[in-house]
């Protein structure tokens, strides 16, 4: 055993010291023997809160949600083999959602590598397609160097996940590691020539539409864009699950361009003669399968602003390409004005009318209707309430009827990952304990990571979870009815009593079968002052806000549309 010298620490202590140095104040983990030394380092780190989760996928999703909320890398600690493979779902979300995340993985000792030791995997090869950067640390003295580089890479350009892999012996080794300065995020700024080119193209537009999304936004960014949009009558639409980037009650907001898009807005995207895309990658969900804008050269002129140069021209050839952080670009744009944009006013007003009509609740089948639940919360919740959800048709009601009024109030996976809403809600409540946090989930979505309700109970994260139970994997059932009518396989669910299950965890649990009963039960859930779950018994006939199963089966237009 090595002789300890004055100032020596083991590698796990050095990892924790570097987390502290770079601003980490909370980590999410499922403990594992491969990184016991890091856990030992956390024992003395009173300024870093350790959140023990129930499954590594939930831990990684909590870290990803933390990254979305703060702009700083969320930190997740997991073990090798089954631990890190469970966590990979959270990495995929961080990658597709452009979220900074640091995954620290314990590995077998170096002396055992290549022998298929217990739970051994080639972790560099496994994580490389899922992360911006993956490295296995082979020298304990270089831990500070690698940690700082991980933070820099996770936040630079287009943010994303990075993975640091530590063999057990590296974490146990005694070292006198060098000190490094705290990382600083690099920022891409918009040049004078870039802004002049943008304004010249905007000046010529007759039917412009701004599409906003991607990383690097803030409430200040939303305010800067609102200033420019208001002054120049510019319609603004949010890309998929970025609805909190712009106040939905603002007269320049015209809806969200994503799955379940308002057909009137979809046509407006097609009819626009200029798309100002700020921060958005313009992926499949936002472009309706690359049809609203056609690659490689869209019919509309395109101004594309993105912090990562490799995204500019990747799918669409822009008229003007600007490599800049969204916050920097809209701050500069907010100081600009156009010579005459009054001609856009009728275009904007028409788009806004379409949006206002779209959010008028349309009745769907059943006694407990999601449009009633969402509109109730829309009217009752404070503007700082955080809404989370995972994936499933139930989310279409949230996206259509809820109105987000502040940045940082929507947490939803742009990657379409199920099970995200509950872990995200726990992370949000831990970060903002004074704000309401509401999680929407379907029955299938909830069962993916429902065990993290135990984490919420353990740490007093008093979230309210709303589970829409229709006994189906509803999205897949809808697609089966469309593509393989009458040949239904593997989409029916037999579920537990969700309210009773919540009570077994020590949470509040209740069931709602009629819309008119929801408001009173929700008030009870909030008054319980502990994590709460409300199960909604919804009708499987209500496939989406516009589609019924009967309508799909008859292959006739739904009379409710």
Coordinates of C-alpha atoms in Angstrom, one line a residue:
X1 CA 0.0 0.0 0.0
X2 CA 1.3 3.5 -0.9
X3 CA 2.7 5.6 1.9
X4 CA 0.5 8.7 2.5
X5 CA 2.4 12.0 2.1
X6 CA 1.3 15.3 3.5
X7 CA -1.4 16.7 1.4
X8 CA -2.2 13.4 -0.3
X9 CA -5.9 12.5 -1.0
X10 CA -7.3 9.5 -2.7
X11 CA -8.6 9.9 -6.2
X12 CA -12.3 9.8 -5.0
X13 CA -11.6 12.8 -2.8
X14 CA -10.0 14.6 -5.7
X15 CA -13.0 14.0 -7.9
X16 CA -15.3 15.5 -5.2
X17 CA -12.9 18.5 -4.7
X18 CA -13.1 19.2 -8.4
X19 CA -16.9 19.0 -8.4
X20 CA -17.0 21.6 -5.6
X21 CA -14.4 23.8 -7.4
X22 CA -16.6 23.9 -10.6
X23 CA -19.7 24.8 -8.7
X24 CA -21.5 21.5 -8.2
X25 CA -23.9 21.6 -5.2
X26 CA -25.9 18.4 -5.8
X27 CA -25.3 15.0 -7.3
X28 CA -27.7 12.2 -8.2
X29 CA -26.6 8.6 -7.7
X30 CA -27.3 5.0 -7.2
X31 CA -24.4 3.8 -5.1
X32 CA -22.0 1.1 -6.5
X33 CA -18.8 -0.5 -5.2
X34 CA -16.8 0.6 -8.3
X35 CA -16.8 4.2 -7.0
X36 CA -16.8 3.8 -3.3
X37 CA -13.9 6.2 -3.0
X38 CA -16.0 9.0 -4.6
X39 CA -18.8 8.2 -2.1
X40 CA -16.2 8.4 0.7
X41 CA -15.2 11.9 -0.7
X42 CA -18.8 13.0 -0.5
X43 CA -18.9 12.1 3.2
X44 CA -17.0 15.2 4.1
X45 CA -18.5 17.4 1.3
X46 CA -21.2 19.2 3.4
X47 CA -21.8 21.7 0.6
X48 CA -22.7 19.0 -2.0
X49 CA -26.1 17.3 -1.5
X50 CA -26.1 13.6 -2.4
X51 CA -29.5 12.4 -3.8
X52 CA -29.9 8.7 -3.6
X53 CA -32.2 7.5 -6.4
X54 CA -33.9 4.2 -7.1
X55 CA -32.7 3.4 -10.6
X56 CA -29.8 4.9 -12.6
X57 CA -32.1 6.0 -15.4
X58 CA -34.0 8.1 -12.9
X59 CA -30.7 9.5 -11.5
X60 CA -29.5 10.5 -15.0
X61 CA -32.8 12.1 -15.9
X62 CA -32.7 14.1 -12.6
X63 CA -29.2 15.3 -13.5
X64 CA -30.4 16.2 -17.0
X65 CA -33.4 18.2 -15.7
X66 CA -31.0 20.0 -13.3
X67 CA -28.8 20.9 -16.3
X68 CA -31.9 22.2 -18.2
X69 CA -32.9 24.4 -15.2
X70 CA -29.6 25.8 -14.3
X71 CA -27.5 25.8 -17.5
X72 CA -24.7 24.1 -15.5
X73 CA -23.9 20.4 -15.9
X74 CA -26.1 18.1 -13.8
X75 CA -23.9 15.4 -12.2
X76 CA -24.8 11.7 -12.1
X77 CA -22.7 9.0 -10.4
X78 CA -23.2 5.4 -11.4
X79 CA -21.5 2.1 -11.4
X80 CA -20.2 0.0 -14.4
X81 CA -22.2 -2.6 -16.4
X82 CA -25.9 -2.6 -15.5
X83 CA -25.6 0.7 -13.6
X84 CA -24.3 2.8 -16.5
X85 CA -26.4 1.0 -19.1
X86 CA -29.5 2.0 -17.1
X87 CA -28.2 5.6 -17.1
X88 CA -27.7 5.7 -20.8
X89 CA -31.4 6.8 -21.3
X90 CA -30.6 10.0 -19.5
X91 CA -27.6 10.6 -21.6
X92 CA -29.6 10.2 -24.8
X93 CA -32.0 12.8 -23.6
X94 CA -29.2 15.2 -22.8
X95 CA -27.7 14.6 -26.2
X96 CA -30.8 15.2 -28.2
X97 CA -32.0 18.1 -25.9
X98 CA -28.6 19.8 -25.9
X99 CA -28.3 19.7 -22.1
X100 CA -25.0 19.9 -20.2
X101 CA -24.5 16.7 -18.1
X102 CA -21.6 15.0 -16.4
X103 CA -21.7 11.3 -15.9
X104 CA -19.1 9.8 -13.7
X105 CA -18.8 6.0 -14.0
X106 CA -16.8 3.5 -11.9
X107 CA -14.9 0.9 -13.8
X108 CA -13.1 -2.4 -13.0
X109 CA -9.5 -2.0 -11.8
X110 CA -7.0 -1.5 -14.7
X111 CA -5.4 -4.8 -13.9
X112 CA -8.6 -6.6 -14.8
X113 CA -9.5 -4.8 -18.0
X114 CA -9.9 -6.9 -21.1
X115 CA -10.8 -10.1 -19.1
X116 CA -14.5 -9.6 -19.0
X117 CA -14.3 -9.1 -15.3
X118 CA -17.4 -8.8 -13.2
X119 CA -19.7 -6.2 -14.9
X120 CA -16.9 -5.1 -17.2
X121 CA -17.7 -3.3 -20.4
X122 CA -15.8 -1.3 -23.0
X123 CA -17.4 1.9 -21.6
X124 CA -15.6 4.3 -24.0
X125 CA -17.0 2.4 -27.0
X126 CA -20.5 2.1 -25.4
X127 CA -20.9 5.8 -24.5
X128 CA -19.2 7.4 -27.6
X129 CA -22.4 7.6 -29.7
X130 CA -24.3 9.1 -26.7
X131 CA -22.0 11.8 -25.6
X132 CA -19.9 14.8 -26.7
X133 CA -16.8 13.4 -25.1
X134 CA -15.9 10.1 -23.3
X135 CA -12.6 9.4 -21.7
X136 CA -11.3 6.7 -19.3
X137 CA -8.9 8.3 -16.8
X138 CA -5.6 6.4 -16.6
X139 CA -3.6 8.7 -14.4
X140 CA -4.9 9.9 -11.0
X141 CA -2.7 12.9 -11.1
X142 CA -4.6 14.2 -14.1
X143 CA -8.1 14.0 -12.5
X144 CA -8.3 17.8 -12.1
X145 CA -7.4 18.3 -15.8
X146 CA -10.0 15.8 -17.0
X147 CA -12.7 17.2 -14.7
X148 CA -12.2 20.8 -15.9
X149 CA -12.2 19.7 -19.5
X150 CA -15.4 17.7 -18.9
X151 CA -17.1 20.9 -17.6
X152 CA -15.8 22.9 -20.5
X153 CA -16.9 20.4 -23.1
X154 CA -20.3 19.9 -21.6
X155 CA -21.2 23.6 -21.8
X156 CA -19.3 24.8 -24.9
X157 CA -21.1 25.4 -28.2
X158 CA -24.0 23.0 -28.4
X159 CA -24.1 21.7 -24.8
X160 CA -24.4 18.0 -24.1
X161 CA -23.4 15.0 -22.0
X162 CA -19.9 14.0 -21.2
X163 CA -18.8 10.7 -19.5
X164 CA -15.7 10.3 -17.3
X165 CA -14.8 6.7 -16.5
X166 CA -12.7 5.9 -13.5
X167 CA -11.1 2.5 -12.8
X168 CA -11.4 1.6 -9.2
X169 CA -7.7 1.7 -8.6
X170 CA -7.4 5.2 -10.0
X171 CA -10.0 6.4 -7.4
X172 CA -8.2 4.6 -4.6
X173 CA -4.7 5.9 -5.5
X174 CA -3.1 8.5 -3.2
X175 CA -2.2 11.6 -5.1
X176 CA -1.2 15.2 -4.5
X177 CA -3.2 16.5 -7.5
X178 CA -2.6 19.9 -8.9
X179 CA -5.1 22.7 -8.4
X180 CA -6.9 24.1 -11.5
X181 CA -9.0 27.2 -11.9
X182 CA -12.8 26.9 -12.1
X183 CA -14.1 26.4 -15.6
X184 CA -15.6 29.3 -17.6
X185 CA -18.2 28.6 -20.2
X186 CA -17.2 29.8 -23.7
X187 CA -19.7 32.0 -25.5
X188 CA -20.2 32.5 -29.3
X189 CA -21.2 36.1 -30.0
X190 CA -22.9 37.7 -32.9
X191 CA -20.7 40.0 -35.0
X192 CA -21.7 43.3 -36.5
X193 CA -21.6 41.8 -40.0
X194 CA -23.8 38.9 -39.0
X195 CA -26.5 41.2 -37.5
X196 CA -26.4 43.5 -40.6
X197 CA -27.0 40.4 -42.8
X198 CA -29.9 39.3 -40.6
X199 CA -31.6 42.7 -40.7
X200 CA -31.2 43.0 -44.4
X201 CA -33.0 39.7 -45.0
X202 CA -35.7 40.6 -42.4
X203 CA -36.3 43.9 -44.0
X204 CA -37.3 42.2 -47.3
X205 CA -39.7 39.7 -45.7
X206 CA -43.4 39.9 -46.1
X207 CA -44.4 36.8 -44.0
X208 CA -41.7 36.2 -41.4
X209 CA -41.9 33.7 -38.6
X210 CA -39.5 33.2 -35.7
X211 CA -38.9 29.6 -34.5
X212 CA -37.1 29.5 -31.1
X213 CA -35.6 26.6 -29.2
X214 CA -32.3 24.9 -28.3
X215 CA -29.8 25.7 -25.6
X216 CA -28.6 28.8 -23.8
X217 CA -31.9 30.7 -23.2
X218 CA -33.0 32.6 -20.0
X219 CA -35.8 34.9 -18.9
X220 CA -33.6 37.8 -20.0
X221 CA -33.4 36.2 -23.5
X222 CA -37.1 35.8 -23.6
X223 CA -37.5 39.5 -22.7
X224 CA -35.1 40.7 -25.3
X225 CA -36.9 38.8 -28.0
X226 CA -40.3 40.0 -26.8
X227 CA -39.0 43.6 -27.1
X228 CA -38.0 43.1 -30.7
X229 CA -41.1 41.1 -31.6
X230 CA -43.5 43.6 -30.0
X231 CA -41.8 46.6 -31.7
X232 CA -41.8 45.0 -35.1
X233 CA -45.0 42.8 -35.1
X234 CA -42.9 39.6 -35.5
X235 CA -44.8 36.3 -34.9
X236 CA -42.9 33.9 -32.6
X237 CA -43.5 30.2 -32.4
X238 CA -41.8 27.8 -30.0
X239 CA -40.2 24.6 -31.3
X240 CA -41.0 21.2 -29.8
X241 CA -41.2 21.4 -26.0
X242 CA -39.6 24.8 -25.8
X243 CA -42.9 26.6 -25.1
X244 CA -41.6 28.3 -22.0
X245 CA -39.0 30.3 -24.0
X246 CA -41.6 33.0 -24.8
X247 CA -44.7 34.2 -22.8
X248 CA -47.6 32.3 -24.3
X249 CA -50.0 35.1 -23.4
X250 CA -47.9 37.7 -25.3
X251 CA -49.6 39.0 -28.4
X252 CA -46.6 38.0 -30.6
X253 CA -46.8 34.3 -29.5
X254 CA -48.5 32.1 -32.1
X255 CA -48.1 28.5 -30.8
X256 CA -45.7 25.6 -30.8
X257 CA -44.3 23.9 -33.8
X258 CA -44.0 20.2 -32.8
X259 CA -45.9 17.0 -32.5
X260 CA -49.6 17.6 -32.7
X261 CA -49.1 21.0 -34.3
X262 CA -52.1 23.2 -34.9
X263 CA -52.9 22.6 -38.7
X264 CA -53.3 26.4 -39.1
X265 CA -49.8 27.0 -37.7
X266 CA -48.3 24.2 -39.8
X267 CA -49.7 25.9 -42.9
X268 CA -48.4 29.2 -41.7
X269 CA -44.9 27.7 -41.6
X270 CA -45.3 26.5 -45.1
X271 CA -46.6 29.9 -46.2
X272 CA -43.9 32.0 -44.5
X273 CA -41.4 33.6 -46.9
X274 CA -38.7 33.8 -44.1
X275 CA -38.0 31.6 -41.1
X276 CA -35.8 33.1 -38.4
X277 CA -34.6 30.0 -36.4
X278 CA -32.9 31.0 -33.2
X279 CA -31.2 28.1 -31.3
X280 CA -33.3 25.4 -32.8
X281 CA -31.8 22.5 -34.7
X282 CA -35.0 22.1 -36.9
X283 CA -35.3 18.4 -36.2
X284 CA -37.9 15.9 -37.2
X285 CA -40.5 16.8 -34.5
X286 CA -40.3 20.5 -35.3
X287 CA -40.5 20.1 -39.1
X288 CA -43.2 17.4 -39.1
X289 CA -40.8 14.9 -40.5
X290 CA -38.8 17.4 -42.6
X291 CA -41.9 18.5 -44.5
X292 CA -42.7 22.0 -43.2
X293 CA -39.2 22.9 -44.3
X294 CA -37.9 20.7 -47.1
X295 CA -34.2 19.8 -47.1
X296 CA -31.7 20.6 -48.3
X297 CA -32.9 24.0 -49.6
X298 CA -36.3 25.0 -48.1
X299 CA -38.8 27.1 -50.0
X300 CA -38.6 29.7 -47.3
X301 CA -35.6 31.8 -46.9
X302 CA -33.8 30.7 -43.7
X303 CA -31.9 32.7 -41.1
X304 CA -30.3 30.0 -38.9
X305 CA -28.7 31.0 -35.6
X306 CA -27.0 28.3 -33.5
X307 CA -24.1 28.1 -31.2
X308 CA -22.5 25.1 -32.9
X309 CA -21.1 25.6 -36.4
X310 CA -21.6 22.0 -37.3
X311 CA -25.4 22.4 -37.0
X312 CA -25.5 25.2 -39.6
X313 CA -26.2 23.7 -42.9
X314 CA -26.3 20.1 -41.5
X315 CA -29.8 19.6 -42.8
X316 CA -30.9 22.9 -44.3
X317 CA -28.9 25.3 -46.4
X318 CA -29.5 28.7 -44.7
X319 CA -29.8 32.1 -46.5
X320 CA -27.9 33.5 -43.6
X321 CA -26.0 31.4 -41.0
X322 CA -25.0 32.9 -37.7
X323 CA -22.9 30.9 -35.2
X324 CA -23.8 32.5 -31.9
X325 CA -25.4 31.7 -28.6
X326 CA -29.1 32.4 -28.6
X327 CA -28.8 34.7 -25.5
X328 CA -26.1 36.8 -27.2
X329 CA -28.0 37.0 -30.5
X330 CA -31.4 38.0 -29.0
X331 CA -29.7 40.5 -26.7
X332 CA -28.3 42.2 -29.8
X333 CA -31.5 41.8 -31.7
X334 CA -33.4 43.5 -28.9
X335 CA -31.4 46.7 -29.5
X336 CA -32.3 46.7 -33.2
X337 CA -35.2 48.1 -35.1
X338 CA -36.5 47.7 -38.6
X339 CA -37.3 50.6 -41.0
X340 CA -40.9 49.5 -41.6
X341 CA -42.4 46.3 -40.3
X342 CA -46.0 47.5 -40.1
X343 CA -46.8 45.3 -43.1
X344 CA -46.4 42.3 -40.8
X345 CA -49.2 43.3 -38.4
X346 CA -52.1 41.6 -40.1
X347 CA -49.9 38.5 -40.6
X348 CA -49.2 38.5 -36.9
X349 CA -52.8 39.2 -35.8
X350 CA -54.1 36.4 -38.0
X351 CA -51.6 33.9 -36.5
X352 CA -52.4 35.0 -33.0
X353 CA -56.1 34.5 -33.6
X354 CA -55.4 31.0 -34.8
X355 CA -53.5 30.2 -31.6
X356 CA -56.2 31.7 -29.3
X357 CA -58.8 29.5 -31.1
X358 CA -56.6 26.5 -30.8
X359 CA -56.4 26.6 -27.0
X360 CA -60.2 26.8 -26.5
X361 CA -60.9 23.4 -24.9
X362 CA -62.5 20.9 -27.3
X363 CA -64.5 18.2 -25.5
X364 CA -63.2 14.6 -25.7
X365 CA -64.9 11.3 -24.6
X366 CA -65.2 10.3 -21.0
X367 CA -66.2 11.7 -17.7
X368 CA -62.6 12.6 -16.7
X369 CA -61.2 14.8 -19.5
X370 CA -57.6 16.0 -19.8
X371 CA -58.6 19.3 -21.4
X372 CA -60.6 20.1 -18.3
X373 CA -57.7 19.2 -16.0
X374 CA -55.1 21.1 -17.9
X375 CA -57.2 24.2 -18.3
X376 CA -58.0 24.1 -14.6
X377 CA -54.3 24.2 -13.8
X378 CA -53.7 26.8 -16.4
X379 CA -56.1 29.1 -14.5
X380 CA -55.0 28.2 -11.0
X381 CA -51.2 27.8 -11.0
X382 CA -48.8 30.7 -10.4
X383 CA -46.7 31.8 -13.3
X384 CA -43.6 30.3 -11.8
X385 CA -45.1 26.8 -11.6
X386 CA -42.9 24.1 -13.3
X387 CA -44.7 21.6 -15.5
X388 CA -42.9 18.3 -16.3
X389 CA -43.9 15.4 -18.5
X390 CA -42.5 12.4 -20.3
X391 CA -43.7 10.9 -23.6
X392 CA -47.1 9.8 -24.6
X393 CA -50.3 11.0 -26.2
X394 CA -51.5 12.5 -22.8
X395 CA -48.8 15.2 -23.3
X396 CA -50.6 16.5 -26.4
X397 CA -53.3 18.0 -24.0
X398 CA -50.5 19.7 -21.9
X399 CA -48.8 21.1 -24.9
X400 CA -52.0 22.4 -26.5
X401 CA -53.9 23.8 -23.5
X402 CA -51.3 24.9 -20.9
X403 CA -49.8 28.4 -21.3
X404 CA -46.2 28.9 -20.1
X405 CA -45.5 32.4 -19.1
X406 CA -41.9 32.3 -17.8
X407 CA -38.7 30.6 -18.9
X408 CA -37.7 27.5 -17.0
X409 CA -41.2 26.3 -16.3
X410 CA -41.4 23.4 -18.9
X411 CA -39.3 20.3 -18.4
X412 CA -40.0 17.7 -21.2
X413 CA -37.8 15.4 -23.2
X414 CA -37.4 16.6 -26.8
X415 CA -35.9 13.1 -27.4
X416 CA -39.4 11.6 -26.7
X417 CA -38.2 9.5 -23.8
X418 CA -40.8 7.9 -21.6
X419 CA -40.5 8.0 -17.8
X420 CA -38.9 11.5 -17.7
X421 CA -41.6 13.5 -16.0
X422 CA -41.3 12.2 -12.4
X423 CA -37.4 12.3 -12.1
X424 CA -37.5 15.7 -13.7
X425 CA -40.1 16.9 -11.2
X426 CA -38.0 15.7 -8.3
X427 CA -34.9 17.6 -9.6
X428 CA -37.0 20.7 -10.2
X429 CA -38.5 20.7 -6.7
X430 CA -35.1 20.2 -5.1
X431 CA -33.7 23.1 -7.1
X432 CA -36.8 25.3 -6.5
X433 CA -38.5 24.2 -3.3
X434 CA -40.6 27.3 -3.1
X435 CA -42.3 26.8 -6.5
X436 CA -45.1 24.5 -7.5
X437 CA -44.0 21.5 -9.5
X438 CA -46.5 19.4 -11.3
X439 CA -45.7 16.2 -13.2
X440 CA -48.0 14.8 -15.9
X441 CA -47.6 11.2 -16.8
X442 CA -49.5 8.5 -18.7
X443 CA -49.9 5.1 -17.1
X444 CA -47.2 3.5 -19.2
X445 CA -44.9 6.6 -18.8
X446 CA -45.3 6.6 -15.0
X447 CA -44.4 2.9 -14.7
X448 CA -41.0 3.5 -16.3
X449 CA -39.7 5.5 -13.3
X450 CA -42.6 5.6 -10.8
X451 CA -40.3 4.2 -8.1
X452 CA -38.6 7.7 -7.9
X453 CA -41.7 8.8 -5.9
X454 CA -39.8 7.1 -3.1
X455 CA -36.9 9.5 -3.7
X456 CA -39.3 12.5 -3.6
X457 CA -40.7 11.2 -0.2
X458 CA -37.2 10.7 1.2
X459 CA -36.0 14.2 0.4
X460 CA -39.3 16.1 1.0
X461 CA -39.7 17.1 -2.7
X462 CA -43.4 17.9 -2.5
X463 CA -44.4 17.5 -6.1
X464 CA -47.8 16.7 -7.4
X465 CA -47.9 13.8 -10.0
X466 CA -51.0 13.5 -12.2
X467 CA -51.2 10.1 -13.9
X468 CA -53.6 9.8 -16.8
X469 CA -54.6 6.1 -16.7
X470 CA -56.3 4.8 -19.8
X471 CA -54.9 1.2 -19.7
X472 CA -53.0 1.6 -22.9
X473 CA -49.7 2.5 -24.4
X474 CA -51.8 5.1 -26.2
X475 CA -49.4 6.5 -28.7
X476 CA -48.5 3.0 -30.1
X477 CA -52.1 2.0 -30.1
X478 CA -52.9 5.1 -32.2
X479 CA -50.2 4.2 -34.7
X480 CA -51.3 0.6 -34.8
X481 CA -54.9 1.7 -35.7
X482 CA -53.5 4.0 -38.4
X483 CA -51.1 1.5 -40.0
X484 CA -52.3 -1.9 -39.1
X485 CA -56.0 -1.6 -38.4
X486 CA -57.6 -4.4 -36.5
X487 CA -54.3 -6.0 -35.7
X488 CA -53.7 -4.8 -32.1
X489 CA -50.8 -6.3 -30.2
X490 CA -48.8 -5.4 -27.1
X491 CA -50.5 -2.1 -26.2
X492 CA -53.0 -3.1 -23.5
X493 CA -51.9 -2.5 -19.9
X494 CA -53.1 -3.9 -16.6
X495 CA -52.2 -1.3 -14.0
X496 CA -51.9 -1.1 -10.2
X497 CA -54.0 1.2 -8.1
X498 CA -51.7 4.2 -8.6
X499 CA -53.2 6.1 -5.6
X500 CA -52.8 3.2 -3.3
X501 CA -49.3 2.6 -4.5
X502 CA -48.4 6.3 -3.8
X503 CA -49.8 6.0 -0.3
X504 CA -47.6 2.9 0.3
X505 CA -44.6 5.1 -0.4
X506 CA -45.8 7.6 2.2
X507 CA -47.2 10.1 -0.4
X508 CA -50.7 11.5 -0.7
X509 CA -52.7 9.4 -3.2
X510 CA -56.2 10.0 -4.6
X511 CA -58.2 8.9 -7.7
X512 CA -60.4 11.2 -9.8
X513 CA -63.0 9.8 -12.1
X514 CA -64.9 13.0 -13.1
X515 CA -63.4 16.3 -14.2
X516 CA -65.5 18.3 -11.8
X517 CA -63.9 16.6 -8.8
X518 CA -60.4 17.4 -9.8
X519 CA -60.0 20.9 -8.4
X520 CA -61.0 19.8 -4.8
X521 CA -58.7 16.8 -4.9
X522 CA -55.8 18.9 -6.3
X523 CA -56.3 21.4 -3.4
X524 CA -56.1 18.4 -1.0
X525 CA -52.9 17.2 -2.6
X526 CA -51.2 20.6 -2.2
X527 CA -52.4 20.9 1.4
X528 CA -51.0 17.5 2.3
X529 CA -47.5 19.1 2.3
X530 CA -45.9 16.0 1.0
X531 CA -45.4 14.4 -2.4
X532 CA -48.8 13.6 -3.9
X533 CA -50.2 11.6 -6.8
X534 CA -53.6 12.0 -8.4
X535 CA -54.7 9.2 -10.7
X536 CA -57.1 10.2 -13.5
X537 CA -59.3 7.5 -14.8
X538 CA -59.5 8.6 -18.5
X539 CA -61.3 7.0 -21.4
X540 CA -59.1 5.1 -23.9
X541 CA -61.4 6.3 -26.6
X542 CA -59.8 9.8 -26.3
X543 CA -56.6 9.1 -28.2
X544 CA -55.5 12.7 -28.7
X545 CA -57.3 16.1 -28.3
X546 CA -58.5 15.6 -31.9
X547 CA -58.7 11.9 -32.5
X548 CA -60.8 9.0 -31.1
X549 CA -60.0 5.3 -31.4
X550 CA -63.4 4.8 -33.0
X551 CA -62.6 7.5 -35.6
X552 CA -59.3 5.8 -36.4
X553 CA -61.0 2.3 -36.6
X554 CA -63.6 3.6 -39.0
X555 CA -60.9 5.4 -41.0
X556 CA -63.3 8.3 -41.2
X557 CA -62.6 11.9 -40.2
X558 CA -63.3 12.4 -36.5
X559 CA -66.4 14.5 -36.1
X560 CA -64.8 16.1 -33.0
X561 CA -61.9 17.6 -35.0

